[in-house]
CSV table of C-alpha atoms and ligand atoms in Angstrom, one decimal:
chain,number,residue,atom,x,y,z
A,863,MET,CA,119.0,107.9,114.1
A,864,ARG,CA,122.2,107.1,112.3
A,865,GLY,CA,122.4,104.6,109.5
A,866,GLU,CA,124.6,103.6,106.7
A,867,ALA,CA,124.2,102.5,103.1
A,868,VAL,CA,124.8,98.8,102.6
A,869,SER,CA,124.2,98.7,98.8
A,870,VAL,CA,122.8,100.7,95.9
A,871,THR,CA,121.4,98.6,93.1
A,872,PRO,CA,120.2,100.3,89.8
A,873,CYS,CA,116.5,99.7,89.1
A,874,GLY,CA,114.7,100.6,86.0
A,875,ASP,CA,115.7,103.6,83.8
A,876,ASP,CA,116.1,106.1,86.6
A,877,GLY,CA,115.8,104.3,89.9
A,878,VAL,CA,117.8,102.5,92.6
A,879,ILE,CA,117.2,100.2,95.5
A,880,LEU,CA,119.0,101.6,98.5
A,881,ARG,CA,119.7,99.1,101.3
A,882,VAL,CA,120.2,100.8,104.7
A,883,ARG,CA,121.4,99.5,108.0
A,884,THR,CA,120.2,101.5,111.0
A,885,GLU,CA,122.0,101.8,114.3
A,886,ILE,CA,118.8,100.7,116.0
A,887,PRO,CA,117.5,97.5,114.3
A,888,GLN,CA,113.9,97.9,113.2
A,889,PRO,CA,111.1,95.4,114.2
A,890,PRO,CA,108.8,94.2,111.4
A,891,LEU,CA,107.0,97.3,110.1
A,892,ARG,CA,103.7,97.8,108.5
A,893,ALA,CA,103.8,98.3,104.7
A,894,ALA,CA,103.3,101.9,103.5
A,895,ARG,CA,105.1,103.4,106.5
A,896,PHE,CA,107.9,105.7,105.5
A,897,PHE,CA,111.3,107.2,106.6
A,898,MET,CA,112.9,110.5,106.0
A,899,LEU,CA,116.4,110.0,104.6
A,900,ARG,CA,119.4,112.2,103.9
A,901,ARG,CA,123.2,111.6,103.6
A,902,ASP,CA,125.1,112.8,106.6
A,903,ASP,CA,127.3,115.1,104.4
A,904,ARG,CA,126.8,118.1,102.2
A,905,LEU,CA,125.7,116.2,99.1
A,906,SER,CA,122.2,115.9,100.5
A,907,PRO,CA,120.0,119.0,101.0
A,908,ALA,CA,119.5,119.9,104.7
A,909,ILE,CA,115.9,118.8,104.7
A,910,PRO,CA,115.6,115.0,104.5
A,911,ARG,CA,113.3,113.4,101.9
A,912,PRO,CA,110.4,110.9,102.6
A,913,PHE,CA,110.5,107.4,101.1
A,914,SER,CA,108.1,104.5,101.6
A,915,LEU,CA,109.7,101.4,103.1
A,916,TYR,CA,110.0,99.0,100.1
A,917,ARG,CA,111.2,95.8,101.9
A,918,GLN,CA,112.8,94.6,105.1
A,919,ARG,CA,115.6,92.2,104.5
A,920,GLY,CA,117.6,90.5,107.3
A,921,GLY,CA,117.3,93.5,109.6
A,922,ASP,CA,118.1,96.0,106.8
A,923,LEU,CA,115.6,98.4,105.2
A,924,GLU,CA,115.3,98.7,101.5
A,925,PHE,CA,114.0,101.8,99.6
A,926,LEU,CA,113.0,102.0,96.0
A,927,ILE,CA,114.0,105.5,94.9
A,928,LYS,CA,113.4,107.4,91.6
A,929,VAL,CA,116.0,110.0,91.0
A,930,MET,CA,114.2,113.3,90.8
A,931,GLY,CA,116.5,116.1,92.1
A,932,GLN,CA,119.3,116.8,94.5
A,933,GLY,CA,118.0,114.7,97.4
A,934,THR,CA,117.4,111.5,95.5
A,935,GLU,CA,120.5,111.9,93.4
A,936,ALA,CA,122.7,112.1,96.5
A,937,LEU,CA,121.1,109.0,97.9
A,938,ALA,CA,121.5,107.1,94.6
A,939,LYS,CA,125.2,108.0,94.7
A,940,CYS,CA,125.8,106.3,98.1
A,941,THR,CA,128.4,103.7,98.3
A,942,PRO,CA,128.6,100.9,100.9
A,943,GLY,CA,129.3,102.6,104.2
A,944,THR,CA,128.0,106.1,103.3
A,945,ALA,CA,126.7,107.6,106.6
A,946,LEU,CA,123.0,108.5,106.6
A,947,ARG,CA,120.5,110.3,108.8
A,948,VAL,CA,117.3,108.2,109.1
A,949,VAL,CA,114.1,109.5,110.7
A,950,GLY,CA,111.4,106.9,111.2
A,951,PRO,CA,109.4,104.7,111.0
A,952,LEU,CA,106.8,107.4,110.3
A,953,GLY,CA,103.1,107.5,109.3
A,954,ASN,CA,100.4,104.9,109.5
A,955,GLY,CA,100.8,102.4,106.7
A,956,TRP,CA,98.1,100.3,105.0
A,957,ASN,CA,95.2,99.0,107.0
A,958,THR,CA,95.2,95.3,107.7
A,959,LEU,CA,94.7,93.7,104.3
A,960,ASP,CA,92.5,90.9,105.3
A,961,GLY,CA,91.2,88.0,103.2
A,962,ASP,CA,87.6,88.2,104.4
A,963,GLY,CA,86.1,90.5,101.8
A,964,PRO,CA,86.2,91.3,98.0
A,965,PRO,CA,89.6,91.2,96.2
A,966,TRP,CA,92.1,93.9,96.9
A,967,VAL,CA,93.1,95.7,93.7
A,968,MET,CA,96.4,97.5,94.2
A,969,LEU,CA,96.9,100.3,91.7
A,970,ALA,CA,100.5,101.5,91.3
A,971,GLY,CA,101.8,104.2,89.1
A,972,GLY,CA,105.6,104.4,88.4
A,973,ILE,CA,107.5,104.8,91.7
A,974,GLY,CA,104.1,104.5,93.4
A,975,SER,CA,104.9,100.7,93.5
A,976,ALA,CA,107.1,101.1,96.5
A,977,PRO,CA,104.5,100.5,99.3
A,978,PHE,CA,103.0,97.5,97.6
A,979,TRP,CA,105.6,94.8,97.7
A,980,MET,CA,105.4,94.5,101.5
A,981,GLY,CA,101.7,95.1,101.3
A,982,ILE,CA,101.2,92.0,99.2
A,983,GLU,CA,103.6,90.0,101.4
A,984,GLN,CA,101.8,91.0,104.6
A,985,ALA,CA,98.3,90.4,103.1
A,986,LEU,CA,99.4,86.9,102.2
A,987,ALA,CA,100.9,86.3,105.6
A,988,GLY,CA,97.9,87.7,107.6
A,989,MET,CA,98.5,90.5,110.1
A,990,ASP,CA,96.9,91.4,113.4
A,991,GLY,CA,95.1,88.0,113.6
A,992,ALA,CA,93.2,88.8,110.3
A,993,THR,CA,92.4,86.0,107.8
A,994,PRO,CA,95.3,85.9,105.3
A,995,ALA,CA,94.4,86.9,101.8
A,996,ARG,CA,94.4,84.1,99.1
A,997,ARG,CA,96.7,84.8,96.2
A,998,ASP,CA,93.7,85.1,93.8
A,999,GLN,CA,92.3,87.8,96.1
A,1000,LEU,CA,95.2,90.2,95.3
A,1001,VAL,CA,95.5,91.9,92.0
A,1002,TYR,CA,98.5,94.1,91.4
A,1003,VAL,CA,97.8,96.6,88.6
A,1004,TYR,CA,101.0,98.4,87.7
A,1005,GLY,CA,101.4,101.2,85.1
A,1006,ALA,CA,104.0,103.6,84.0
A,1007,ALA,CA,104.9,105.8,81.0
A,1008,ARG,CA,107.1,103.1,79.5
A,1009,LYS,CA,108.6,99.7,80.3
A,1010,GLY,CA,111.8,101.1,81.9
A,1011,LEU,CA,109.7,102.8,84.6
A,1012,LEU,CA,108.0,99.6,85.7
A,1013,TYR,CA,110.4,99.3,88.6
A,1014,ASP,CA,111.5,95.8,89.9
A,1015,LEU,CA,108.6,94.1,88.1
A,1016,GLU,CA,110.1,90.6,88.3
A,1017,ALA,CA,110.3,90.9,92.1
A,1018,PHE,CA,106.5,91.5,92.2
A,1019,ARG,CA,105.9,88.5,90.0
A,1020,THR,CA,107.8,86.3,92.5
A,1021,LEU,CA,105.1,87.0,95.0
A,1022,GLY,CA,102.7,84.7,93.1
A,1023,VAL,CA,99.8,87.1,92.9
A,1024,ARG,CA,98.1,88.3,89.7
A,1025,VAL,CA,100.1,91.1,88.1
A,1026,GLU,CA,98.6,93.2,85.3
A,1027,THR,CA,100.8,95.8,83.6
A,1028,CYS,CA,100.2,98.7,81.4
A,1029,THR,CA,102.3,101.5,79.8
A,1030,ASP,CA,101.3,104.7,78.2
A,1031,ASP,CA,103.4,103.9,75.1
A,1032,GLY,CA,102.4,100.2,74.9
A,1033,SER,CA,106.0,99.1,75.4
A,1034,HIS,CA,104.9,96.6,78.0
A,1035,GLY,CA,101.5,95.1,78.8
A,1036,PHE,CA,98.2,96.9,78.1
A,1037,LYS,CA,98.5,100.2,76.2
A,1038,GLY,CA,97.0,102.9,78.4
A,1039,HIS,CA,97.0,103.9,82.1
A,1040,VAL,CA,96.0,101.9,85.1
A,1041,LEU,CA,92.4,103.0,85.2
A,1042,GLN,CA,91.9,102.2,81.5
A,1043,LEU,CA,93.4,98.8,82.3
A,1044,LEU,CA,91.0,98.4,85.2
A,1045,GLU,CA,88.0,99.3,83.0
A,1046,HIS,CA,89.3,96.8,80.5
A,1047,LEU,CA,89.5,94.0,83.1
A,1048,TRP,CA,86.0,94.8,84.3
A,1049,SER,CA,84.5,94.8,80.7
A,1050,ALA,CA,86.3,91.6,79.9
A,1051,ARG,CA,84.8,90.1,83.1
A,1052,ALA,CA,88.3,89.3,84.2
A,1053,LEU,CA,87.7,91.0,87.6
A,1054,PRO,CA,84.6,91.2,89.8
A,1055,ARG,CA,82.9,94.7,90.0
A,1056,GLU,CA,83.1,94.7,93.7
A,1057,VAL,CA,86.7,95.2,94.8
A,1058,ARG,CA,88.6,97.1,97.4
A,1059,LEU,CA,91.1,99.7,96.0
A,1060,LEU,CA,94.5,100.7,97.2
A,1061,ALA,CA,96.5,103.2,95.2
A,1062,CYS,CA,99.8,105.0,95.1
A,1063,GLY,CA,101.2,107.1,92.3
A,1064,PRO,CA,101.2,110.5,90.7
A,1065,GLU,CA,98.7,113.0,92.0
A,1066,ARG,CA,96.7,113.0,88.8
A,1067,MET,CA,96.3,109.3,88.9
A,1068,LEU,CA,95.2,109.4,92.5
A,1069,GLU,CA,92.6,112.1,91.7
A,1070,ALA,CA,91.2,109.8,89.0
A,1071,VAL,CA,91.2,106.8,91.4
A,1072,GLU,CA,89.3,108.9,94.0
A,1073,GLU,CA,86.7,109.9,91.4
A,1074,LEU,CA,86.2,106.3,90.3
A,1075,ALA,CA,85.9,105.1,93.9
A,1076,ARG,CA,83.3,107.7,94.6
A,1077,ALA,CA,81.4,107.1,91.4
A,1078,ARG,CA,81.2,103.3,92.0
A,1079,ASN,CA,81.0,103.4,95.7
A,1080,LEU,CA,84.1,101.3,96.2
A,1081,PRO,CA,86.1,101.3,99.4
A,1082,CYS,CA,89.4,103.0,98.6
A,1083,TRP,CA,92.6,104.0,100.3
A,1084,LEU,CA,95.3,106.2,98.9
A,1085,SER,CA,99.0,106.4,99.9
A,1086,LEU,CA,99.8,110.1,99.3
A,1087,GLU,CA,103.2,111.5,98.4
A,1088,THR,CA,102.8,115.2,99.3
A,1089,PHE,CA,105.8,117.4,99.7
A,1090,MET,CA,107.1,117.2,103.3
A,1091,GLY,CA,109.4,119.2,105.5
A,1092,CYS,CA,109.7,117.7,108.9
A,1093,GLY,CA,107.8,114.4,108.5
A,1094,VAL,CA,106.7,114.5,112.2
A,1095,GLY,CA,103.8,117.0,112.3
A,1096,ILE,CA,105.6,120.2,113.2
A,1097,CYS,CA,106.0,122.3,110.0
A,1098,ASN,CA,102.5,122.1,108.5
A,1099,GLY,CA,104.2,121.4,105.2
A,1100,CYS,CA,102.0,118.5,104.1
A,1101,PRO,CA,98.3,119.5,104.3
A,1102,VAL,CA,95.7,117.3,102.7
A,1103,THR,CA,92.1,118.5,102.3
A,1104,THR,CA,89.7,116.6,104.5
A,1105,VAL,CA,86.2,115.6,103.5
A,1106,ALA,CA,83.7,118.1,105.0
A,1107,ASP,CA,81.6,116.3,107.7
A,1108,GLY,CA,83.9,113.2,107.2
A,1109,PRO,CA,85.5,111.0,109.8
A,1110,MET,CA,88.4,113.4,110.3
A,1111,GLY,CA,86.1,116.0,112.0
A,1112,ALA,CA,85.8,119.7,111.3
A,1113,TRP,CA,89.4,120.6,110.6
A,1114,PRO,CA,89.8,121.4,106.9
A,1115,ASN,CA,93.3,119.8,106.6
A,1116,ALA,CA,95.0,116.6,107.8
A,1117,LYS,CA,98.7,116.3,108.1
A,1118,CYS,CA,99.9,113.7,105.6
A,1119,CYS,CA,103.0,112.8,107.6
A,1120,VAL,CA,101.4,111.9,110.9
A,1121,GLU,CA,97.7,111.2,110.0
A,1122,GLY,CA,98.7,109.5,106.7
A,1123,PRO,CA,100.3,108.9,104.3
A,1124,VAL,CA,97.4,106.4,103.9
A,1125,PHE,CA,93.9,107.9,103.9
A,1126,SER,CA,90.6,106.5,102.8
A,1127,VAL,CA,88.6,108.6,100.3
A,1128,GLU,CA,86.0,109.0,103.1
A,1129,GLN,CA,88.6,110.9,105.1
A,1130,VAL,CA,90.3,113.2,102.5
A,1131,THR,CA,89.8,114.5,99.0
A,1132,LEU,CA,92.3,115.4,96.3
A,1133,THR,CA,89.6,116.7,93.9
A,1134,HIS,CA,87.7,119.4,96.0
B,1491,FAD,C1,105.2,109.4,102.2
B,1491,FAD,C2,106.0,109.5,101.0
B,1491,FAD,C3,106.6,108.4,100.4
B,1491,FAD,C4,107.4,108.5,99.3
B,1491,FAD,N1,108.0,107.4,98.8
B,1491,FAD,C5,108.8,107.4,97.8
B,1491,FAD,C6,109.5,106.2,97.4
B,1491,FAD,O1,109.3,105.2,97.9
B,1491,FAD,N2,110.3,106.4,96.3
B,1491,FAD,C7,110.5,107.6,95.7
B,1491,FAD,O2,111.4,107.6,94.8
B,1491,FAD,N3,109.9,108.7,96.1
B,1491,FAD,C8,109.1,108.7,97.1
B,1491,FAD,N4,108.4,109.8,97.5
B,1491,FAD,C9,108.7,111.0,96.8
B,1491,FAD,C10,110.1,111.6,97.2
B,1491,FAD,O3,110.0,112.0,98.5
B,1491,FAD,C11,110.5,112.8,96.3
B,1491,FAD,O4,110.6,112.3,95.0
B,1491,FAD,C12,111.7,113.4,96.8
B,1491,FAD,O5,111.5,114.1,98.0
B,1491,FAD,C13,112.3,114.3,95.7
B,1491,FAD,O6,113.5,114.9,96.3
B,1491,FAD,P1,114.6,115.5,95.4
B,1491,FAD,O7,115.5,116.3,96.3
B,1491,FAD,O8,115.3,114.4,94.7
B,1491,FAD,O9,113.9,116.3,94.4
B,1491,FAD,P2,113.5,117.9,94.5
B,1491,FAD,O10,114.6,118.7,94.0
B,1491,FAD,O11,112.9,118.2,95.9
B,1491,FAD,O12,112.4,117.9,93.5
B,1491,FAD,C14,112.6,117.4,92.1
B,1491,FAD,C15,111.3,117.5,91.4
B,1491,FAD,O13,110.4,116.5,91.9
B,1491,FAD,C16,109.2,117.1,92.4
B,1491,FAD,N5,108.8,116.5,93.6
B,1491,FAD,C17,109.5,116.6,94.8
B,1491,FAD,N6,108.8,115.9,95.8
B,1491,FAD,C18,107.7,115.5,95.2
B,1491,FAD,C19,106.6,114.8,95.7
B,1491,FAD,N7,106.5,114.4,96.9
B,1491,FAD,N8,105.6,114.5,94.8
B,1491,FAD,C20,105.7,114.9,93.5
B,1491,FAD,N9,106.7,115.6,93.0
B,1491,FAD,C21,107.7,115.9,93.8
B,1491,FAD,C22,109.6,118.6,92.5
B,1491,FAD,O14,108.5,119.4,92.2
B,1491,FAD,C23,110.6,118.8,91.4
B,1491,FAD,O15,110.0,119.0,90.2
B,1491,FAD,C24,107.6,109.8,98.7
B,1491,FAD,C25,107.0,110.9,99.2
B,1491,FAD,C26,106.2,110.8,100.3
B,1491,FAD,C27,105.6,112.0,100.9
B,1492,FES,S1,105.9,117.3,107.0
B,1492,FES,FE1,106.0,118.8,108.6
B,1492,FES,S2,103.9,118.7,109.4
B,1492,FES,FE2,104.0,117.1,107.9
C-alpha cells in the first residue's frame, strides 16, 4: 500500500523515529509484527527493508530505525510528505504476554528494543482476554555498546515498569552485556530464578540467550532479524533452522517472515 512520512525525529547516535501514515488506516496490531518499507523514489533500494512496528499513535505507525546502509539512510532522510511503499502488517508478533505466570524478562540489545515498547504496553493492558501483567511482573533489560545506542530510553521509563540498563563501555547502567546483567540480578537476588524470557537484538546475543534458556530450562521467545527479500514467504530468503523433532515438524527450515519473526527456542535454533 502507499503511505507517506509524517515526521522523522532523530533518536540516539545513529537512529530515527519515522512516523508513517498509510492510505489504509491500520487497526491495533500485535507488538513485534513488522512492515517492509521503502521510499517510492530512487533513493531507496528496489527491495524494501523490514522494520518492527515500534508504536501506533493516533492512526499512524512509528518505526525506530538504526541507520545501517542505503535503505535505512533513505528512510532517515524522509521529510514530511515523502511518499512510501508499505507492505504489511507481516509476521506473527509476540504471544499474548499474560500476567498469570512468572515475570516476563525482556532482553533488548541496541535497536532490538523496537518490538518491546508495544509489547510492554499490551502486556499491561491485557490482550485476548488474558490477565493483564502487573508492572512488577515486567522487567525490561536493555543493553547496548554505549549510552548513545540505548534508543528512546526515557520513553521506556514512562511505561512504569522496571528498566535495567547496561552498556559494554559502562557509559550508562551496569558495565557489561544483557546476559551479564541478568546473571548479576539473579546473584543479587533482585530477580526470581524462574522467569519467562523474550529477546531481540544482534544474532550473537540471541544465540547466547538461546543457550541460557536451554541450560536453565526457561521458556524463551526470540524475535529474529534475519535478512529478508520479499517478506511474504515467496523468495526463501529468510531461513531459520528448526529444532529436529520440534513442534515445527520435519522441515529443516522455517521462514522467518511468515512463521516468525517470533519463535520459541523449542521451535528453532540459532546455535546448531
Ligand atoms: C523482522 C525484522 C524486524 C526488524 N526491525 C528493525 C527495526 O525495528 N529497526 C531497525 O533499525 N532495523 C530493523 N531490522 C533490521 C533492518 O531491516 C536492517 O537493518 C535493514 O534492512 C538494513 O538495510 P540497509 O539498506 O540500511 O542496509 P544494508 O545496506 O542492507 O546493510 C548494511 C549493513 O547492515 C547489515 N544488515 C542488513 N540487514 C541486517 C539484518 N537483518 N541483521 C543484521 N545485519 C543486517 C548488512 O550486512 C550490512 O553490513 C529488522 C529486521 C527484521 C528481519
Ligand atoms: S523474506 Fe522472502 S520468504 Fe521470507
